Amino acid sequence: MKKISQYLTIGLFSLIILALGIYGIIQPDKELSLTERRKLASFPTFTWDSFFEGTYTEDFSEYVSDQFPARDSFRTLASLSRLNLFKQSDAAGLYLNDGYIYKLDYPLNEERVIKFATKTNEIYEKYLKGKINNYYVSVIPSKEYYEDSAHLKADSQKIAKIFKDAVTEAEYLDLFPLLDKESYYRTDTHWRQEKLLPLVKYLSEKMGFMSSENYTVNSLASFYGVYYGQLGIKMEPELLFYLTSETIESAKVTNLQKPEVTTVYDYEAYDSLDRYDIYLSGASPLITIENPNDTSGKELVIFRDSYTSSLAPLLIEGYKSITLVDLRYMSSDLLTDYIDFTNKDVLVIYSSLLLNSTAQLKWVKLQVIGRCNKIVLRYYSHKETGVNRWKSY
């Protein structure tokens, strides 16, 4: 009887493996994973060179992992088992608490934060000093900072202090008291635009520009953030909110990655892998927003990361133009090729997540940058437009 039970178990397991194998063969490959917001690996082309170099087996292993039958269901089962069955506090570094997904960014790496500050100081000395009107610096706290659970407390405040103390020439603008947990999306790392009006009012008072509270609040359904796909647990989608006004709707946006003048909100991007790209079309090395109705003549340059895509539209009310620079995609050696800093205000605003991350700004010399960055160099040095969006990243 014991042997029969063993044989049945082996047979059942074999049938499951066989069924999964057959299903994996007959099902068409998927190009995209909407939950993970990324492209999936396709079947690799076999060559003897790739086989002997080992790259073919690596690519094939990635392909099998990405195209595994019912992959999303197994990912959900794995996360639920860790959190509910085995009572782990996290699943692959992600925490689910009170309907919010968090991800810790430990350990604090002071060297990285200081490196960002050092680069900021170098840019000031080389390009800004003696030219600009006003100089500000700020740090955006992570969502984890506002979570009450002790094991989720992040070091955002310490990161901000290190950065603030190291960037000595700028006036520091403290955003921490103006936000809370509900200022962020439950399934994403980013903040909610409709929650930023108190923050914008604070910035307007400190930086001396005109702000407005006369906005129409709009929403789009079925927003899933980056943490949703990483955790793999089914949750209700959120609404993504965006604010419109006469000024925002009349503003003209010039994006170095696009040949045509565009609008503040890119509605087509809501059908892309990253729906947060509706704000100014997402990540880009250089974007300029122009306000044709402005009477102040004030101009602002922002050194930024992705959080500012949703913040900048709410600042345009008080400026003739706002230029957004993302040094993750553009070498600082190219700044004066595209920006005249004379008589402009400058705001350096980074999230604590970026300051503490492994992301590197393009601060290396142009003649020694790597293969991927050569694409950036060619793109900018020849001022091309209309190329594909940073496929190498």
Coordinates of C-alpha atoms in Angstrom, one line a residue:
M1 CA 0.0 0.0 0.0
K2 CA 2.9 2.3 0.8
K3 CA 4.5 1.6 -2.6
I4 CA 1.2 2.3 -4.4
S5 CA 0.9 5.6 -2.6
Q6 CA 4.5 6.5 -3.6
Y7 CA 3.8 5.5 -7.2
L8 CA 0.6 7.6 -7.3
T9 CA 2.4 10.6 -5.9
I10 CA 5.2 10.3 -8.4
G11 CA 2.7 9.8 -11.2
L12 CA 0.6 12.7 -10.2
F13 CA 3.7 15.0 -9.9
S14 CA 4.9 13.7 -13.4
L15 CA 1.5 14.4 -14.9
I16 CA 1.5 18.0 -13.5
I17 CA 5.0 18.6 -14.9
L18 CA 4.1 17.1 -18.2
A19 CA 0.9 19.2 -18.4
L20 CA 2.7 22.4 -17.6
G21 CA 5.3 21.5 -20.2
I22 CA 2.7 20.9 -22.9
Y23 CA 0.9 24.1 -21.9
G24 CA 4.1 26.1 -22.0
I25 CA 4.8 24.8 -25.6
I26 CA 1.4 25.4 -27.1
Q27 CA 0.6 28.8 -25.4
P28 CA 1.9 31.8 -27.3
D29 CA 4.7 33.7 -25.7
K30 CA 3.8 37.0 -24.0
E31 CA 5.6 40.1 -24.9
L32 CA 4.8 42.2 -21.8
S33 CA 4.0 41.7 -18.2
L34 CA 1.5 44.3 -17.2
T35 CA 1.7 43.5 -13.5
E36 CA 5.5 43.7 -13.5
R37 CA 5.6 46.6 -16.0
R38 CA 8.3 45.2 -18.1
K39 CA 9.1 43.3 -21.3
L40 CA 9.4 39.6 -21.1
A41 CA 12.2 37.6 -22.5
S42 CA 11.7 36.0 -26.0
F43 CA 13.0 32.7 -27.2
P44 CA 16.8 33.2 -27.8
T45 CA 18.4 32.6 -31.2
F46 CA 20.8 29.7 -31.1
T47 CA 24.4 30.2 -32.3
W48 CA 27.5 28.2 -31.5
D49 CA 29.3 31.3 -30.2
S50 CA 26.5 32.1 -27.8
F51 CA 26.4 28.5 -26.7
F52 CA 30.1 28.2 -25.9
E53 CA 30.2 31.6 -24.3
G54 CA 27.3 30.6 -22.0
T55 CA 25.0 33.5 -23.0
Y56 CA 22.6 31.2 -24.7
T57 CA 21.9 29.1 -21.6
E58 CA 21.5 32.3 -19.6
D59 CA 19.1 33.7 -22.1
F60 CA 17.2 30.5 -22.3
S61 CA 16.9 30.3 -18.5
E62 CA 15.5 33.8 -18.4
Y63 CA 13.1 32.9 -21.2
V64 CA 11.8 29.9 -19.3
S65 CA 11.3 31.9 -16.2
D66 CA 9.5 34.7 -17.9
Q67 CA 7.2 32.5 -20.0
F68 CA 6.5 29.8 -17.3
P69 CA 2.8 28.8 -17.4
A70 CA 0.6 30.6 -14.9
R71 CA 3.6 32.5 -13.8
D72 CA 1.6 35.3 -12.2
S73 CA -0.5 32.8 -10.2
F74 CA 2.6 31.1 -8.8
R75 CA 4.1 34.5 -7.9
T76 CA 0.9 35.4 -6.0
L77 CA 0.9 32.0 -4.3
A78 CA 4.5 32.5 -3.2
S79 CA 3.9 35.9 -1.7
L80 CA 0.7 34.8 0.1
S81 CA 2.6 31.8 1.5
R82 CA 5.4 34.0 2.9
L83 CA 3.1 36.5 4.4
N84 CA 0.2 34.4 5.7
L85 CA 1.4 30.8 5.9
F86 CA 4.9 31.3 7.1
K87 CA 4.1 34.6 8.9
Q88 CA 7.1 36.4 7.4
S89 CA 7.1 40.2 7.7
D90 CA 8.0 40.7 4.1
A91 CA 7.9 39.0 0.7
A92 CA 11.1 39.6 -1.3
G93 CA 11.7 42.9 0.6
L94 CA 8.1 44.2 0.2
Y95 CA 5.8 44.8 3.2
L96 CA 2.0 44.9 3.1
N97 CA 0.4 46.9 5.9
D98 CA -3.0 48.5 6.2
G99 CA -3.5 48.3 2.4
Y100 CA -0.2 49.9 1.6
I101 CA 2.8 48.2 0.0
Y102 CA 6.2 49.4 1.3
K103 CA 9.8 48.6 0.3
L104 CA 12.7 49.3 2.6
D105 CA 15.9 50.9 1.2
Y106 CA 18.3 49.8 3.8
P107 CA 21.1 50.1 4.6
L108 CA 21.7 53.8 4.6
N109 CA 24.7 54.5 2.3
E110 CA 26.1 57.8 3.4
E111 CA 28.8 57.6 0.7
R112 CA 26.2 57.6 -2.1
V113 CA 24.3 60.6 -0.5
I114 CA 27.5 62.6 -0.2
K115 CA 28.5 61.7 -3.8
F116 CA 25.2 63.2 -5.0
A117 CA 25.9 66.3 -2.9
T118 CA 29.4 66.6 -4.2
K119 CA 28.2 66.5 -7.7
T120 CA 25.5 69.1 -6.9
N121 CA 28.2 71.4 -5.5
E122 CA 30.4 70.9 -8.6
I123 CA 27.6 71.9 -10.9
Y124 CA 26.9 75.0 -8.8
E125 CA 30.5 76.1 -8.9
K126 CA 30.9 75.4 -12.6
Y127 CA 27.6 76.5 -14.1
L128 CA 25.5 78.4 -11.6
K129 CA 27.6 80.6 -9.3
G130 CA 27.3 84.2 -10.1
K131 CA 24.6 83.6 -12.8
I132 CA 21.4 82.5 -11.1
N133 CA 19.0 84.5 -8.9
N134 CA 18.1 82.0 -6.2
Y135 CA 19.2 78.5 -5.3
Y136 CA 17.2 76.0 -3.4
V137 CA 17.6 72.3 -2.4
S138 CA 15.1 69.8 -1.1
V139 CA 14.6 66.1 -0.4
I140 CA 11.4 64.2 -1.0
P141 CA 10.8 61.6 1.8
S142 CA 9.9 58.1 0.9
K143 CA 6.5 56.7 1.7
E144 CA 8.0 54.4 4.3
Y145 CA 9.0 57.4 6.4
Y146 CA 5.4 57.9 7.4
E147 CA 4.6 54.3 8.3
D148 CA 4.1 53.8 12.1
S149 CA 5.5 50.2 12.2
A150 CA 8.9 50.3 13.7
H151 CA 10.4 47.8 11.3
L152 CA 9.3 49.9 8.4
K153 CA 10.9 53.2 9.5
A154 CA 13.2 54.5 6.8
D155 CA 16.2 56.8 7.1
S156 CA 14.7 59.6 4.9
Q157 CA 15.3 62.3 7.5
K158 CA 18.9 61.3 8.0
I159 CA 19.4 61.2 4.2
A160 CA 18.0 64.7 4.0
K161 CA 20.2 66.0 6.8
I162 CA 23.4 64.6 5.1
F163 CA 22.4 66.1 1.8
K164 CA 21.3 69.4 3.3
D165 CA 24.6 69.8 5.3
A166 CA 26.7 68.9 2.3
V167 CA 25.1 71.3 -0.1
T168 CA 26.1 74.5 1.6
E169 CA 25.3 77.2 -0.9
A170 CA 21.5 76.5 -1.2
E171 CA 18.6 77.3 0.9
Y172 CA 17.0 74.1 2.2
L173 CA 13.2 73.6 1.8
D174 CA 11.8 71.1 4.3
L175 CA 8.9 69.1 2.8
F176 CA 8.6 66.4 5.5
P177 CA 5.9 68.1 7.6
L178 CA 3.8 68.7 4.5
L179 CA 3.2 65.1 3.6
D180 CA 1.9 61.9 5.2
K181 CA 1.2 58.3 4.2
E182 CA -1.9 59.2 2.3
S183 CA 0.1 61.6 0.1
Y184 CA 1.4 58.5 -1.7
Y185 CA -0.2 55.7 -3.8
R186 CA -0.9 52.5 -2.0
T187 CA 0.8 50.3 -4.6
D188 CA 3.5 52.7 -5.8
T189 CA 6.5 54.6 -4.6
H190 CA 5.3 58.0 -6.0
W191 CA 3.2 60.7 -4.4
R192 CA -0.3 61.7 -5.5
Q193 CA -0.5 65.0 -7.4
E194 CA -3.8 66.1 -5.9
K195 CA -2.2 65.9 -2.4
L196 CA 0.6 68.3 -3.2
L197 CA -1.3 71.6 -3.0
P198 CA -0.1 72.4 0.6
L199 CA 3.4 71.6 -0.5
V200 CA 3.1 73.9 -3.6
K201 CA 1.8 76.7 -1.4
Y202 CA 4.8 76.3 0.9
L203 CA 7.2 76.4 -2.1
S204 CA 5.5 79.5 -3.5
E205 CA 6.0 81.3 -0.2
K206 CA 9.6 80.3 0.1
M207 CA 10.6 80.8 -3.5
G208 CA 8.5 83.8 -4.2
F209 CA 6.3 82.7 -7.1
M210 CA 2.5 82.8 -7.6
S211 CA 0.6 79.7 -6.9
S212 CA -3.1 78.7 -7.4
E213 CA -5.6 76.4 -5.9
N214 CA -8.1 76.7 -8.7
Y215 CA -7.7 73.3 -10.2
T216 CA -10.1 70.7 -11.6
V217 CA -9.4 67.3 -10.2
N218 CA -9.6 64.5 -12.8
S219 CA -9.1 60.8 -12.4
L220 CA -8.2 57.7 -14.5
A221 CA -9.1 54.2 -13.4
S222 CA -7.1 51.0 -12.9
F223 CA -3.8 52.4 -11.7
Y224 CA -1.4 49.7 -10.4
G225 CA 1.9 50.9 -9.1
V226 CA 5.4 49.4 -9.4
Y227 CA 5.1 47.6 -6.0
Y228 CA 1.9 45.9 -7.0
G229 CA 3.7 44.0 -9.8
Q230 CA 6.7 43.2 -7.6
L231 CA 4.6 41.8 -4.7
G232 CA 2.3 39.8 -6.9
I233 CA -0.7 39.9 -4.6
K234 CA -4.1 40.8 -6.1
M235 CA -5.3 44.2 -4.8
E236 CA -7.9 46.6 -5.9
P237 CA -6.7 49.1 -8.4
E238 CA -6.4 52.8 -7.5
L239 CA -7.5 55.9 -9.2
L240 CA -4.7 58.1 -10.7
F241 CA -5.5 61.8 -10.2
Y242 CA -4.3 64.7 -12.2
L243 CA -5.1 68.4 -11.9
T244 CA -6.0 70.7 -14.8
S245 CA -6.3 74.5 -15.1
E246 CA -6.4 77.0 -17.8
T247 CA -2.6 77.6 -17.4
I248 CA -1.8 73.9 -17.4
E249 CA -3.9 73.2 -20.5
S250 CA -2.3 76.1 -22.4
A251 CA 1.2 75.3 -21.4
K252 CA 3.6 74.0 -24.1
V253 CA 6.0 71.2 -23.4
T254 CA 9.3 70.6 -25.3
N255 CA 10.8 67.2 -24.7
L256 CA 14.3 66.5 -26.1
Q257 CA 13.1 62.9 -26.8
K258 CA 10.2 64.1 -28.9
P259 CA 10.3 66.1 -32.2
E260 CA 7.0 67.8 -31.6
V261 CA 5.7 70.2 -29.0
T262 CA 3.5 68.3 -26.6
T263 CA 1.2 68.9 -23.6
V264 CA 1.7 68.6 -19.9
Y265 CA -0.3 65.4 -19.7
D266 CA 0.5 62.5 -22.0
Y267 CA -2.8 60.6 -22.1
E268 CA -1.5 58.0 -24.5
A269 CA 1.1 57.0 -21.8
Y270 CA -1.7 55.7 -19.6
D271 CA -1.8 52.7 -21.9
S272 CA 1.9 52.1 -21.4
L273 CA 3.7 49.8 -19.0
D274 CA 4.2 52.7 -16.5
R275 CA 1.0 54.7 -16.2
Y276 CA 2.7 57.3 -14.1
D277 CA 4.2 58.5 -17.3
I278 CA 1.0 60.5 -18.0
Y279 CA 2.9 63.3 -16.2
L280 CA 5.1 65.0 -18.7
S281 CA 5.6 61.6 -20.6
G282 CA 7.7 60.2 -17.8
A283 CA 11.5 60.1 -17.6
S284 CA 13.5 62.3 -19.9
P285 CA 16.9 64.0 -19.8
L286 CA 15.5 67.5 -20.6
I287 CA 12.0 68.9 -20.6
T288 CA 10.9 72.6 -20.8
I289 CA 7.4 73.8 -19.9
E290 CA 6.4 77.2 -21.2
N291 CA 3.6 79.3 -19.8
P292 CA 2.3 81.6 -22.6
N293 CA 0.1 83.5 -20.1
D294 CA 2.9 84.4 -17.7
T295 CA 3.4 88.0 -16.7
S296 CA 6.1 87.5 -14.1
G297 CA 9.0 86.8 -16.4
K298 CA 10.4 84.3 -13.8
E299 CA 12.2 81.2 -15.0
L300 CA 13.0 78.0 -13.0
V301 CA 15.4 75.2 -13.6
I302 CA 14.8 72.0 -11.6
F303 CA 17.4 69.2 -11.2
R304 CA 15.0 66.3 -10.5
D305 CA 13.9 62.7 -10.6
S306 CA 10.6 61.1 -11.4
Y307 CA 8.7 62.6 -8.5
T308 CA 8.9 66.1 -10.0
S309 CA 7.0 65.0 -13.2
S310 CA 3.7 65.4 -11.2
L311 CA 5.0 68.4 -9.2
A312 CA 6.2 70.7 -12.0
P313 CA 2.8 71.2 -13.6
L314 CA 1.6 72.8 -10.4
L315 CA 4.4 75.3 -10.3
I316 CA 4.0 76.6 -13.9
E317 CA 1.4 79.1 -12.7
G318 CA 4.1 81.2 -11.3
Y319 CA 6.8 81.0 -14.0
K320 CA 7.4 81.9 -17.6
S321 CA 9.2 78.6 -18.1
I322 CA 10.3 75.6 -16.1
T323 CA 13.2 73.4 -17.3
L324 CA 13.5 69.9 -15.9
V325 CA 16.9 68.3 -15.9
D326 CA 17.4 64.6 -15.1
L327 CA 21.1 63.9 -14.7
R328 CA 20.5 60.1 -14.6
Y329 CA 20.2 60.4 -18.4
M330 CA 22.2 63.4 -19.3
S331 CA 25.8 64.2 -18.6
S332 CA 26.3 67.5 -16.7
D333 CA 29.0 68.4 -19.3
L334 CA 26.2 69.1 -21.7
L335 CA 24.2 71.5 -19.5
T336 CA 25.3 74.7 -21.0
D337 CA 24.6 73.3 -24.5
Y338 CA 20.9 73.4 -23.7
I339 CA 20.4 75.7 -20.7
D340 CA 21.2 79.4 -20.1
F341 CA 21.2 79.7 -16.3
T342 CA 21.4 83.5 -16.3
N343 CA 18.9 85.1 -14.0
K344 CA 17.0 81.9 -13.4
D345 CA 16.0 80.3 -10.1
V346 CA 17.3 76.8 -9.5
L347 CA 15.8 74.0 -7.4
V348 CA 17.6 70.7 -6.7
I349 CA 15.0 68.2 -5.5
Y350 CA 15.6 64.5 -5.2
S351 CA 13.8 61.7 -3.5
S352 CA 15.6 60.1 -0.6
L353 CA 15.2 56.8 -2.5
L354 CA 17.3 58.1 -5.3
L355 CA 19.9 59.7 -3.1
N356 CA 20.4 56.4 -1.3
S357 CA 20.2 54.2 -4.4
T358 CA 22.7 52.7 -6.7
A359 CA 21.5 54.9 -9.5
Q360 CA 24.4 57.0 -10.9
L361 CA 24.3 60.4 -12.4
K362 CA 26.0 60.9 -15.7
W363 CA 29.0 62.7 -14.1
V364 CA 31.8 60.8 -15.8
K365 CA 33.8 62.4 -18.6
L366 CA 32.2 62.1 -22.0
Q367 CA 35.2 60.5 -23.7
V368 CA 35.3 57.5 -21.2
I369 CA 31.5 56.8 -20.8
G370 CA 30.2 53.3 -21.5
R371 CA 28.4 51.8 -24.4
C372 CA 24.9 52.7 -23.2
N373 CA 25.9 56.2 -22.5
K374 CA 27.4 56.6 -26.0
I375 CA 23.8 56.5 -27.2
V376 CA 23.1 59.4 -24.9
L377 CA 26.2 61.2 -26.1
R378 CA 25.3 60.7 -29.8
Y379 CA 21.7 61.7 -29.2
Y380 CA 22.7 65.0 -27.5
S381 CA 25.9 66.0 -29.3
H382 CA 24.0 65.9 -32.7
K383 CA 20.7 67.2 -31.2
E384 CA 18.7 64.5 -32.8
T385 CA 15.0 64.1 -32.2
G386 CA 12.5 61.3 -32.5
V387 CA 14.7 58.4 -31.5
N388 CA 13.4 55.5 -29.4
R389 CA 13.3 56.1 -25.7
W390 CA 16.4 54.9 -24.0
K391 CA 16.2 51.2 -25.0
S392 CA 19.6 50.6 -23.5
Y393 CA 18.4 51.5 -19.9

